[in-house]
mmCIF file of C-alpha atoms and ligand atoms in Angstrom:
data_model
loop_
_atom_site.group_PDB
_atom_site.id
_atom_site.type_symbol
_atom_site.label_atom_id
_atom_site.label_comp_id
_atom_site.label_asym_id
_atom_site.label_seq_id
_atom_site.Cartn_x
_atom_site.Cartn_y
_atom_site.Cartn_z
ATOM 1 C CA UNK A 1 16.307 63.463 21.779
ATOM 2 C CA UNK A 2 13.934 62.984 18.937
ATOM 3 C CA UNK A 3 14.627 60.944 16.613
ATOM 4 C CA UNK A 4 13.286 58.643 13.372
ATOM 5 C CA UNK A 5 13.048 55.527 15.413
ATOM 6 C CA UNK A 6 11.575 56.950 18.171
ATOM 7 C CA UNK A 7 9.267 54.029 18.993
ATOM 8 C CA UNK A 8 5.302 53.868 19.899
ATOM 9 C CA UNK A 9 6.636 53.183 23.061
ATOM 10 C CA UNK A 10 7.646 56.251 23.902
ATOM 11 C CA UNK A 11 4.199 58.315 23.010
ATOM 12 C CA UNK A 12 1.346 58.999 25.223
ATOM 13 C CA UNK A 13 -1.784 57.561 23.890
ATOM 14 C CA UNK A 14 -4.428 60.260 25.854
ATOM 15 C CA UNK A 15 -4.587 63.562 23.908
ATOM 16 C CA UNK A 16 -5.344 65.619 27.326
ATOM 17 C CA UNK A 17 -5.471 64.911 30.578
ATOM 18 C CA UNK A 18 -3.203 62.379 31.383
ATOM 19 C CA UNK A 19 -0.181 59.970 30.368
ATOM 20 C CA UNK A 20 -0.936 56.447 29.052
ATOM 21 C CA UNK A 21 2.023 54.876 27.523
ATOM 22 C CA UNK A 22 1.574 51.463 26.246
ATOM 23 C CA UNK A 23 4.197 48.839 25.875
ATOM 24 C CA UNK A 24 2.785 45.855 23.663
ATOM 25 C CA UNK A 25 6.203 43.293 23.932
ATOM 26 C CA UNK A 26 7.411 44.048 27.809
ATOM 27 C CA UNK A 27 7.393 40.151 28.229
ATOM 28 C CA UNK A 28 8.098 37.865 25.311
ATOM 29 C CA UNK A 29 5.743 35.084 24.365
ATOM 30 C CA UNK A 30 7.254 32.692 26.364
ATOM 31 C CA UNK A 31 7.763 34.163 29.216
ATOM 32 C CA UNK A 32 3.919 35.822 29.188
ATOM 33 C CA UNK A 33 2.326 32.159 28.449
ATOM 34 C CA UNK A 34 4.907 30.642 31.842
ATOM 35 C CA UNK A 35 3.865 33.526 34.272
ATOM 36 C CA UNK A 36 -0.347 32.678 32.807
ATOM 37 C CA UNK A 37 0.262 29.402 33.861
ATOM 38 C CA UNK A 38 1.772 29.792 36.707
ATOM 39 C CA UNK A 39 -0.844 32.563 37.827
ATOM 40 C CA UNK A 40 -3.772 30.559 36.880
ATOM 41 C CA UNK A 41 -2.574 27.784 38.819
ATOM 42 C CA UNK A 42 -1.561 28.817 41.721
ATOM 43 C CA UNK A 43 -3.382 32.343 42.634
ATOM 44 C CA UNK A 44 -5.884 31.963 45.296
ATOM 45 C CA UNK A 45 -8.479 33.309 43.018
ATOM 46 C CA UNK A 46 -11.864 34.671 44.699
ATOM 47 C CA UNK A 47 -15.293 35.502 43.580
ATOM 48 C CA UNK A 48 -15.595 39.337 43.213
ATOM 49 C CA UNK A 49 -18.569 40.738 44.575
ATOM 50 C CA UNK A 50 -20.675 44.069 43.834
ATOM 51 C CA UNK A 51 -23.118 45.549 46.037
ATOM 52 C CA UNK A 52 -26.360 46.436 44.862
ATOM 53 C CA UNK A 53 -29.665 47.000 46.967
ATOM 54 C CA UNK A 54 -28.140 45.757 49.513
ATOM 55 C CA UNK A 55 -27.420 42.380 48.552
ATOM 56 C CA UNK A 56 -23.825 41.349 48.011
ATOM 57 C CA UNK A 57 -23.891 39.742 44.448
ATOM 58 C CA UNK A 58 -20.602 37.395 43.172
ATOM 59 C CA UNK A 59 -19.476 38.352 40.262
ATOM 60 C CA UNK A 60 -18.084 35.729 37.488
ATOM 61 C CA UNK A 61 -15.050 37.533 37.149
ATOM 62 C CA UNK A 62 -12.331 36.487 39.993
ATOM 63 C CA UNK A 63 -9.730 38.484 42.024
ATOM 64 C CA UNK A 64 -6.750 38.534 44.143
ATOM 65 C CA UNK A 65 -5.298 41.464 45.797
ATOM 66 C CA UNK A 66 -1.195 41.186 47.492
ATOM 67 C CA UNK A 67 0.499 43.880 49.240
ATOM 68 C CA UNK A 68 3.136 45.231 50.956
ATOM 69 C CA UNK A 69 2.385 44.401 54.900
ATOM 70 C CA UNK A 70 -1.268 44.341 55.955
ATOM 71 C CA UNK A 71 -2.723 47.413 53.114
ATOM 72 C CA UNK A 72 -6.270 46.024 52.746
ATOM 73 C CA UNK A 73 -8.171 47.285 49.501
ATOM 74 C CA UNK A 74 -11.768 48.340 49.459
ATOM 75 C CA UNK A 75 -13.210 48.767 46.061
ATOM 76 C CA UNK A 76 -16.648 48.732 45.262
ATOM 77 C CA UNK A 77 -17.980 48.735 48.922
ATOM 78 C CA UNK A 78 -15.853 45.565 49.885
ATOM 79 C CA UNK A 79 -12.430 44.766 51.477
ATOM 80 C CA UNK A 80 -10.158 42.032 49.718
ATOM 81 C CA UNK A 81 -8.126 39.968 51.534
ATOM 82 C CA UNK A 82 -4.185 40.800 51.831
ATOM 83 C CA UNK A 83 -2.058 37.586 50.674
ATOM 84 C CA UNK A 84 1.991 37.931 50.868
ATOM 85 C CA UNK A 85 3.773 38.198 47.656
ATOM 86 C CA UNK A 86 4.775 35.503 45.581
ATOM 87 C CA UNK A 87 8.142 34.992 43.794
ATOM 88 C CA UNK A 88 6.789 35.345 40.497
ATOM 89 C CA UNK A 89 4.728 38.613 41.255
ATOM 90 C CA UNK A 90 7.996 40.008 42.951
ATOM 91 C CA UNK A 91 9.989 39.299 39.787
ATOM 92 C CA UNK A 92 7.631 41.316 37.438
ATOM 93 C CA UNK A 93 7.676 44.313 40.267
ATOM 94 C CA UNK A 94 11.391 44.094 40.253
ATOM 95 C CA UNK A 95 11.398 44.366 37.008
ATOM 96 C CA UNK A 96 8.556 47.098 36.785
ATOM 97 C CA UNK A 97 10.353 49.038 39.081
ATOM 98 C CA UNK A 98 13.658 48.843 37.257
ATOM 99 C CA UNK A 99 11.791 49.604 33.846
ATOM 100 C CA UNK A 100 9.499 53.057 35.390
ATOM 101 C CA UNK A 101 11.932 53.828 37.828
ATOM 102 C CA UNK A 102 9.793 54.033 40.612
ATOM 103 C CA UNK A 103 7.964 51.421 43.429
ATOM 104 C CA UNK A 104 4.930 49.589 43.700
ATOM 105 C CA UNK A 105 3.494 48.130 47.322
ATOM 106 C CA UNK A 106 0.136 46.508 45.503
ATOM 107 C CA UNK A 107 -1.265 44.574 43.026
ATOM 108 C CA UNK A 108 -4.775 43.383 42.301
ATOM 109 C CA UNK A 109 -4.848 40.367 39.822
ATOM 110 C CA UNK A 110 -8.255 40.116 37.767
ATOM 111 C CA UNK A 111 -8.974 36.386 36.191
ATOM 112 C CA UNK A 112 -11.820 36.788 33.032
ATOM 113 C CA UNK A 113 -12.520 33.376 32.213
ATOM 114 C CA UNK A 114 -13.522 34.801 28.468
ATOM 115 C CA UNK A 115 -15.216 37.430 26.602
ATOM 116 C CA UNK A 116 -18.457 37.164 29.307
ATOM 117 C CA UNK A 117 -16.226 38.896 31.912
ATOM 118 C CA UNK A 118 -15.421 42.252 31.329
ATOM 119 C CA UNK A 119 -15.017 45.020 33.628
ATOM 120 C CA UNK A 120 -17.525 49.028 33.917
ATOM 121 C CA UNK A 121 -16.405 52.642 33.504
ATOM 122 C CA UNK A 122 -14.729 53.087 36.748
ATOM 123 C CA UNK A 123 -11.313 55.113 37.440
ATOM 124 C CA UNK A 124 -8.672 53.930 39.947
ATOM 125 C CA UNK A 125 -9.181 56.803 42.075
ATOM 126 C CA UNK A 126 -10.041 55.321 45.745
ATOM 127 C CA UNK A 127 -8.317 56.940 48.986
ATOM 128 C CA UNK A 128 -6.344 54.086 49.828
ATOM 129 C CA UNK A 129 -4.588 55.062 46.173
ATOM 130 C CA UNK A 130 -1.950 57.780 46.276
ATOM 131 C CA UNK A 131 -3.443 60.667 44.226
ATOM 132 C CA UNK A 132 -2.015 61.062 40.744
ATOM 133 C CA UNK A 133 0.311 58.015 41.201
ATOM 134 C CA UNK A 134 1.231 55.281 38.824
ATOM 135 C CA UNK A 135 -0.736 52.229 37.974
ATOM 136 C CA UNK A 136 0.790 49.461 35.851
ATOM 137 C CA UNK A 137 -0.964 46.871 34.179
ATOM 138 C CA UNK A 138 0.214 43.786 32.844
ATOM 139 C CA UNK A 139 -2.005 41.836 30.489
ATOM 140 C CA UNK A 140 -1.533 37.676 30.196
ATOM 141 C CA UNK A 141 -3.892 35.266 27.682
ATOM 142 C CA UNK A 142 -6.583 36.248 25.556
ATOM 143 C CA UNK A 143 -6.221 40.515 23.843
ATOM 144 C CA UNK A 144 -8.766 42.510 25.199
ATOM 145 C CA UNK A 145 -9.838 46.099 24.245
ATOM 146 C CA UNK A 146 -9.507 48.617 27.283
ATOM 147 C CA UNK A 147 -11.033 51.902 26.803
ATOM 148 C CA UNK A 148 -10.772 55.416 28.132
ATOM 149 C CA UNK A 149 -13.467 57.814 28.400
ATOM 150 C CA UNK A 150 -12.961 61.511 29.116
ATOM 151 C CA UNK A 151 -15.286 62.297 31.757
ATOM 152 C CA UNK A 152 -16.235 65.834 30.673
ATOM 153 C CA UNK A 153 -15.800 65.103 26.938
ATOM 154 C CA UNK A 154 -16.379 61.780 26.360
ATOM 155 C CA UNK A 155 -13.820 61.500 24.021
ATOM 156 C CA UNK A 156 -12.823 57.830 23.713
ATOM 157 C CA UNK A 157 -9.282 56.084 23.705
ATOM 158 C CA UNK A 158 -9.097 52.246 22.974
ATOM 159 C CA UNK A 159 -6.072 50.297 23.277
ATOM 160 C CA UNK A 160 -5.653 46.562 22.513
ATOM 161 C CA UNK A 161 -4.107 44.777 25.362
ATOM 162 C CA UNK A 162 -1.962 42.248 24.456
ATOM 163 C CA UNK A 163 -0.636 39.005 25.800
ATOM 164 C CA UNK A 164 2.780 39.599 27.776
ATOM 165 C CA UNK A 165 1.873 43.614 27.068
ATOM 166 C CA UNK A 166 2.486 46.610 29.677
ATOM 167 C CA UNK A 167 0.003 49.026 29.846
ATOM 168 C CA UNK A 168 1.395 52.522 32.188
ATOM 169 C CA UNK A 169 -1.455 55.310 33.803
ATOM 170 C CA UNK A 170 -0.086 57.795 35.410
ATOM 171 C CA UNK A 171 -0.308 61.778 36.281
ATOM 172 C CA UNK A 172 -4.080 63.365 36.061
ATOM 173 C CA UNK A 173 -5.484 59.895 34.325
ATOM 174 C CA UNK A 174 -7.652 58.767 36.968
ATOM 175 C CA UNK A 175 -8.912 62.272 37.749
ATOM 176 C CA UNK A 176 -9.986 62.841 34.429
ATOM 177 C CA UNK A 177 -10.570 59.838 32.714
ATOM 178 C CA UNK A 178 -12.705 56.645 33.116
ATOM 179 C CA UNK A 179 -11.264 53.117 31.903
ATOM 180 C CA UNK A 180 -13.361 49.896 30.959
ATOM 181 C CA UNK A 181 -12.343 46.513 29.614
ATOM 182 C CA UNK A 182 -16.050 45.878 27.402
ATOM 183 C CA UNK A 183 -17.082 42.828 27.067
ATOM 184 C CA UNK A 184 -16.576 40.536 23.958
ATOM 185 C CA UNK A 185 -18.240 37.336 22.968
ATOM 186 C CA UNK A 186 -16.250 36.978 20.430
ATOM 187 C CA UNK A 187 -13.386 36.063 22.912
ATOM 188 C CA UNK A 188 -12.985 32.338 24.061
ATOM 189 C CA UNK A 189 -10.375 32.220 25.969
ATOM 190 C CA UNK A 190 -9.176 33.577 29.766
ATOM 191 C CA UNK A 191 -7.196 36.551 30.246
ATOM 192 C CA UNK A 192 -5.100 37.125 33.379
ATOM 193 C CA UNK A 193 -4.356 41.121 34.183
ATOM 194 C CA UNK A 194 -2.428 42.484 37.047
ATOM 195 C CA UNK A 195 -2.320 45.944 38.530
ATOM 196 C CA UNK A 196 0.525 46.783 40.183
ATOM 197 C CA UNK A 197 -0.397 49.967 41.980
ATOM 198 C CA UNK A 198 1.546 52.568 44.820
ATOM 199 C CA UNK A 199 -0.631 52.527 47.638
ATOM 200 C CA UNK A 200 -0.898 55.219 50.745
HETATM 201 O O1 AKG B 301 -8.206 44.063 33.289
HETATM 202 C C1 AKG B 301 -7.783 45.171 33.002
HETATM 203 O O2 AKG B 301 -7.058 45.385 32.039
HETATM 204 C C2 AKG B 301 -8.132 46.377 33.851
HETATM 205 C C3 AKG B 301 -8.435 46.092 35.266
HETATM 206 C C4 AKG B 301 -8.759 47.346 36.016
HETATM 207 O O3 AKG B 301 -9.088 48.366 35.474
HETATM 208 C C5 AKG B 301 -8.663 47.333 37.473
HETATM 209 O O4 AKG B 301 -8.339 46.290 38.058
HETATM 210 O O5 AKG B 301 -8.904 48.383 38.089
HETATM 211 FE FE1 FE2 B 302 -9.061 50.031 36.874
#
Protein backbone atom coordinates (compact mmCIF):
# COMPACT_ATOMS: atom_id res chain seq x y z
CA UNK A 1 0.00 0.00 0.00
CA UNK A 2 1.40 3.39 -0.70
CA UNK A 3 1.25 5.66 1.52
CA UNK A 4 2.65 9.35 2.93
CA UNK A 5 5.01 7.77 5.35
CA UNK A 6 6.22 5.36 3.23
CA UNK A 7 9.83 5.46 4.46
CA UNK A 8 13.37 5.63 2.47
CA UNK A 9 13.51 2.32 3.59
CA UNK A 10 11.33 0.94 1.48
CA UNK A 11 12.82 2.47 -2.04
CA UNK A 12 15.38 1.01 -4.23
CA UNK A 13 18.30 3.25 -4.59
CA UNK A 14 19.59 1.76 -8.37
CA UNK A 15 17.48 3.33 -11.16
CA UNK A 16 17.96 0.04 -13.47
CA UNK A 17 19.32 -2.98 -13.10
CA UNK A 18 19.01 -4.08 -9.80
CA UNK A 19 17.53 -3.64 -6.12
CA UNK A 20 19.60 -1.82 -3.45
CA UNK A 21 17.60 -0.95 -0.49
CA UNK A 22 19.38 0.74 2.24
CA UNK A 23 18.50 0.69 5.86
CA UNK A 24 20.59 3.49 7.77
CA UNK A 25 19.21 2.61 11.73
CA UNK A 26 18.90 -1.50 11.53
CA UNK A 27 21.05 -1.50 14.81
CA UNK A 28 20.86 1.36 17.26
CA UNK A 29 23.95 3.16 18.44
CA UNK A 30 24.51 1.10 21.16
CA UNK A 31 24.11 -1.93 20.04
CA UNK A 32 26.37 -1.08 16.61
CA UNK A 33 29.35 0.42 18.93
CA UNK A 34 28.97 -3.35 21.40
CA UNK A 35 28.99 -5.71 18.28
CA UNK A 36 32.44 -3.13 16.86
CA UNK A 37 33.93 -3.96 19.92
CA UNK A 38 33.28 -7.13 20.23
CA UNK A 39 34.27 -7.81 16.45
CA UNK A 40 37.43 -5.94 16.66
CA UNK A 41 38.42 -7.83 19.55
CA UNK A 42 37.86 -10.98 19.06
CA UNK A 43 37.76 -11.75 15.07
CA UNK A 44 40.71 -13.63 13.94
CA UNK A 45 41.50 -10.91 11.55
CA UNK A 46 44.00 -11.79 8.53
CA UNK A 47 46.05 -9.91 6.08
CA UNK A 48 44.21 -9.88 2.68
CA UNK A 49 46.27 -10.56 -0.14
CA UNK A 50 46.05 -9.65 -4.03
CA UNK A 51 47.87 -11.29 -6.68
CA UNK A 52 49.72 -9.42 -9.08
CA UNK A 53 52.68 -10.64 -11.40
CA UNK A 54 52.79 -13.35 -9.67
CA UNK A 55 53.69 -12.27 -6.38
CA UNK A 56 51.15 -12.57 -3.59
CA UNK A 57 51.07 -8.97 -2.08
CA UNK A 58 49.26 -8.35 1.71
CA UNK A 59 47.06 -5.94 1.63
CA UNK A 60 46.53 -3.37 4.73
CA UNK A 61 43.04 -4.01 4.81
CA UNK A 62 42.15 -7.33 6.98
CA UNK A 63 39.57 -10.16 6.55
CA UNK A 64 37.70 -12.97 7.96
CA UNK A 65 35.46 -15.24 6.15
CA UNK A 66 32.74 -17.89 8.46
CA UNK A 67 30.45 -20.29 6.97
CA UNK A 68 28.08 -22.76 7.12
CA UNK A 69 30.20 -26.27 7.23
CA UNK A 70 33.48 -26.33 5.32
CA UNK A 71 32.30 -23.54 2.08
CA UNK A 72 35.79 -22.13 1.42
CA UNK A 73 35.80 -18.65 -0.49
CA UNK A 74 38.15 -17.79 -3.27
CA UNK A 75 38.18 -14.20 -4.22
CA UNK A 76 40.76 -12.54 -5.95
CA UNK A 77 42.84 -15.71 -6.84
CA UNK A 78 43.02 -16.86 -3.08
CA UNK A 79 41.09 -19.19 -0.68
CA UNK A 80 40.18 -17.81 2.92
CA UNK A 81 40.10 -19.86 5.65
CA UNK A 82 36.55 -21.25 7.00
CA UNK A 83 36.17 -20.36 10.90
CA UNK A 84 32.76 -21.62 12.73
CA UNK A 85 30.30 -19.03 13.60
CA UNK A 86 30.32 -17.01 16.51
CA UNK A 87 27.36 -16.11 18.81
CA UNK A 88 27.37 -12.63 17.96
CA UNK A 89 27.56 -13.17 14.06
CA UNK A 90 24.65 -15.78 14.51
CA UNK A 91 22.54 -13.18 16.32
CA UNK A 92 22.77 -10.53 13.48
CA UNK A 93 21.95 -13.56 10.82
CA UNK A 94 19.05 -14.49 12.95
CA UNK A 95 18.02 -11.40 12.89
CA UNK A 96 18.85 -10.73 9.09
CA UNK A 97 17.02 -13.60 8.27
CA UNK A 98 13.94 -12.68 10.26
CA UNK A 99 14.13 -9.00 8.80
CA UNK A 100 14.62 -10.25 4.59
CA UNK A 101 12.92 -13.30 5.09
CA UNK A 102 15.31 -15.44 3.65
CA UNK A 103 18.91 -17.41 4.77
CA UNK A 104 22.39 -16.70 4.72
CA UNK A 105 25.30 -19.66 5.03
CA UNK A 106 28.37 -16.87 4.73
CA UNK A 107 29.83 -13.93 5.76
CA UNK A 108 33.09 -12.21 4.97
CA UNK A 109 34.03 -9.50 7.62
CA UNK A 110 36.36 -6.62 6.15
CA UNK A 111 38.45 -4.54 9.02
CA UNK A 112 39.68 -0.81 7.34
CA UNK A 113 41.79 0.51 9.91
CA UNK A 114 40.84 4.22 8.36
CA UNK A 115 40.35 6.18 5.33
CA UNK A 116 43.85 4.44 3.72
CA UNK A 117 41.86 1.19 3.29
CA UNK A 118 39.31 1.19 0.89
CA UNK A 119 38.18 -1.40 -1.36
CA UNK A 120 38.22 -1.45 -6.10
CA UNK A 121 35.33 -1.71 -8.56
CA UNK A 122 34.63 -5.31 -8.22
CA UNK A 123 31.00 -7.06 -8.19
CA UNK A 124 30.15 -10.03 -5.92
CA UNK A 125 29.66 -12.24 -8.73
CA UNK A 126 32.13 -15.39 -8.11
CA UNK A 127 30.78 -19.11 -8.74
CA UNK A 128 30.88 -20.14 -5.32
CA UNK A 129 27.96 -17.18 -5.05
CA UNK A 130 24.44 -18.24 -5.98
CA UNK A 131 23.60 -16.18 -9.11
CA UNK A 132 21.28 -13.25 -8.52
CA UNK A 133 21.10 -13.97 -4.74
CA UNK A 134 21.12 -11.64 -1.81
CA UNK A 135 24.06 -10.01 -0.21
CA UNK A 136 23.67 -8.08 3.05
CA UNK A 137 25.98 -5.75 4.41
CA UNK A 138 26.25 -4.45 7.72
CA UNK A 139 28.42 -1.42 8.33
CA UNK A 140 30.11 -0.83 12.13
CA UNK A 141 32.58 2.44 13.06
CA UNK A 142 33.67 5.08 10.92
CA UNK A 143 30.70 6.19 7.57
CA UNK A 144 32.11 5.34 4.47
CA UNK A 145 30.86 6.16 0.91
CA UNK A 146 30.12 2.90 -1.21
CA UNK A 147 29.53 3.42 -4.78
CA UNK A 148 27.86 1.71 -7.69
CA UNK A 149 28.88 1.90 -11.16
CA UNK A 150 26.75 0.70 -14.07
CA UNK A 151 28.95 -1.32 -16.09
CA UNK A 152 27.60 -0.39 -19.54
CA UNK A 153 26.60 3.16 -18.50
CA UNK A 154 28.63 4.20 -15.96
CA UNK A 155 26.06 5.82 -14.26
CA UNK A 156 27.07 6.24 -10.60
CA UNK A 157 25.10 5.51 -7.26
CA UNK A 158 26.73 6.56 -3.86
CA UNK A 159 25.37 5.69 -0.63
CA UNK A 160 26.75 6.70 2.80
CA UNK A 161 27.20 3.75 4.98
CA UNK A 162 26.52 4.32 8.30
CA UNK A 163 27.49 3.02 11.69
CA UNK A 164 24.95 0.18 12.88
CA UNK A 165 23.42 0.68 9.02
CA UNK A 166 22.08 -2.29 6.67
CA UNK A 167 22.89 -2.06 3.31
CA UNK A 168 20.60 -5.03 0.95
CA UNK A 169 21.91 -6.13 -3.00
CA UNK A 170 19.95 -8.28 -4.47
CA UNK A 171 18.31 -9.47 -8.01
CA UNK A 172 20.49 -8.45 -11.33
CA UNK A 173 22.95 -6.06 -9.03
CA UNK A 174 26.01 -7.93 -9.34
CA UNK A 175 25.43 -8.71 -13.02
CA UNK A 176 25.10 -5.31 -13.90
CA UNK A 177 26.66 -3.20 -11.57
CA UNK A 178 30.16 -2.70 -10.00
CA UNK A 179 30.48 -1.55 -6.19
CA UNK A 180 33.59 0.23 -4.50
CA UNK A 181 34.14 1.61 -1.03
CA UNK A 182 36.88 4.75 -2.32
CA UNK A 183 39.20 5.66 -0.26
CA UNK A 184 39.12 8.75 2.11
CA UNK A 185 41.86 10.46 4.01
CA UNK A 186 39.74 12.42 5.48
CA UNK A 187 38.56 9.39 7.64
CA UNK A 188 40.48 8.57 10.96
CA UNK A 189 38.94 6.07 12.33
CA UNK A 190 38.31 1.98 11.62
CA UNK A 191 35.29 0.70 10.11
CA UNK A 192 34.15 -2.91 10.56
CA UNK A 193 31.70 -4.29 7.52
CA UNK A 194 30.22 -7.68 7.23
CA UNK A 195 28.75 -9.48 4.27
CA UNK A 196 26.46 -11.89 4.97
CA UNK A 197 26.05 -13.71 1.69
CA UNK A 198 23.90 -17.21 0.36
CA UNK A 199 26.46 -19.35 -0.89
CA UNK A 200 26.13 -22.54 -3.47
O1 LIG B 1 33.06 -2.74 3.04
C1 LIG B 1 32.07 -2.68 2.34
O2 LIG B 1 31.10 -1.97 2.58
C2 LIG B 1 31.96 -3.53 1.09
C3 LIG B 1 32.74 -4.79 1.10
C4 LIG B 1 32.56 -5.55 -0.17
O3 LIG B 1 32.15 -5.05 -1.19
C5 LIG B 1 32.88 -6.98 -0.19
O4 LIG B 1 33.32 -7.51 0.84
O5 LIG B 1 32.70 -7.61 -1.23
FE1 LIG C 1 31.65 -6.57 -2.66
Amino acid sequence: MLSLFSTPESQNYLPLDGTVHYYPTFLSISEANHFQRIFEESIPWESDVVHLFGKTIPMRRKMAWFADGQRRYTYSGSAKFVNPWTDELLELKNRLEKHLNLTFNGCLLNYYHDGADGMGWHADDEKSIQPNSCIASISLGASRNFDFKHRQTGQKVRIPLLHGSLLVMQGETQQHWLHALPKSLKVQVPRVNLTFRQMV
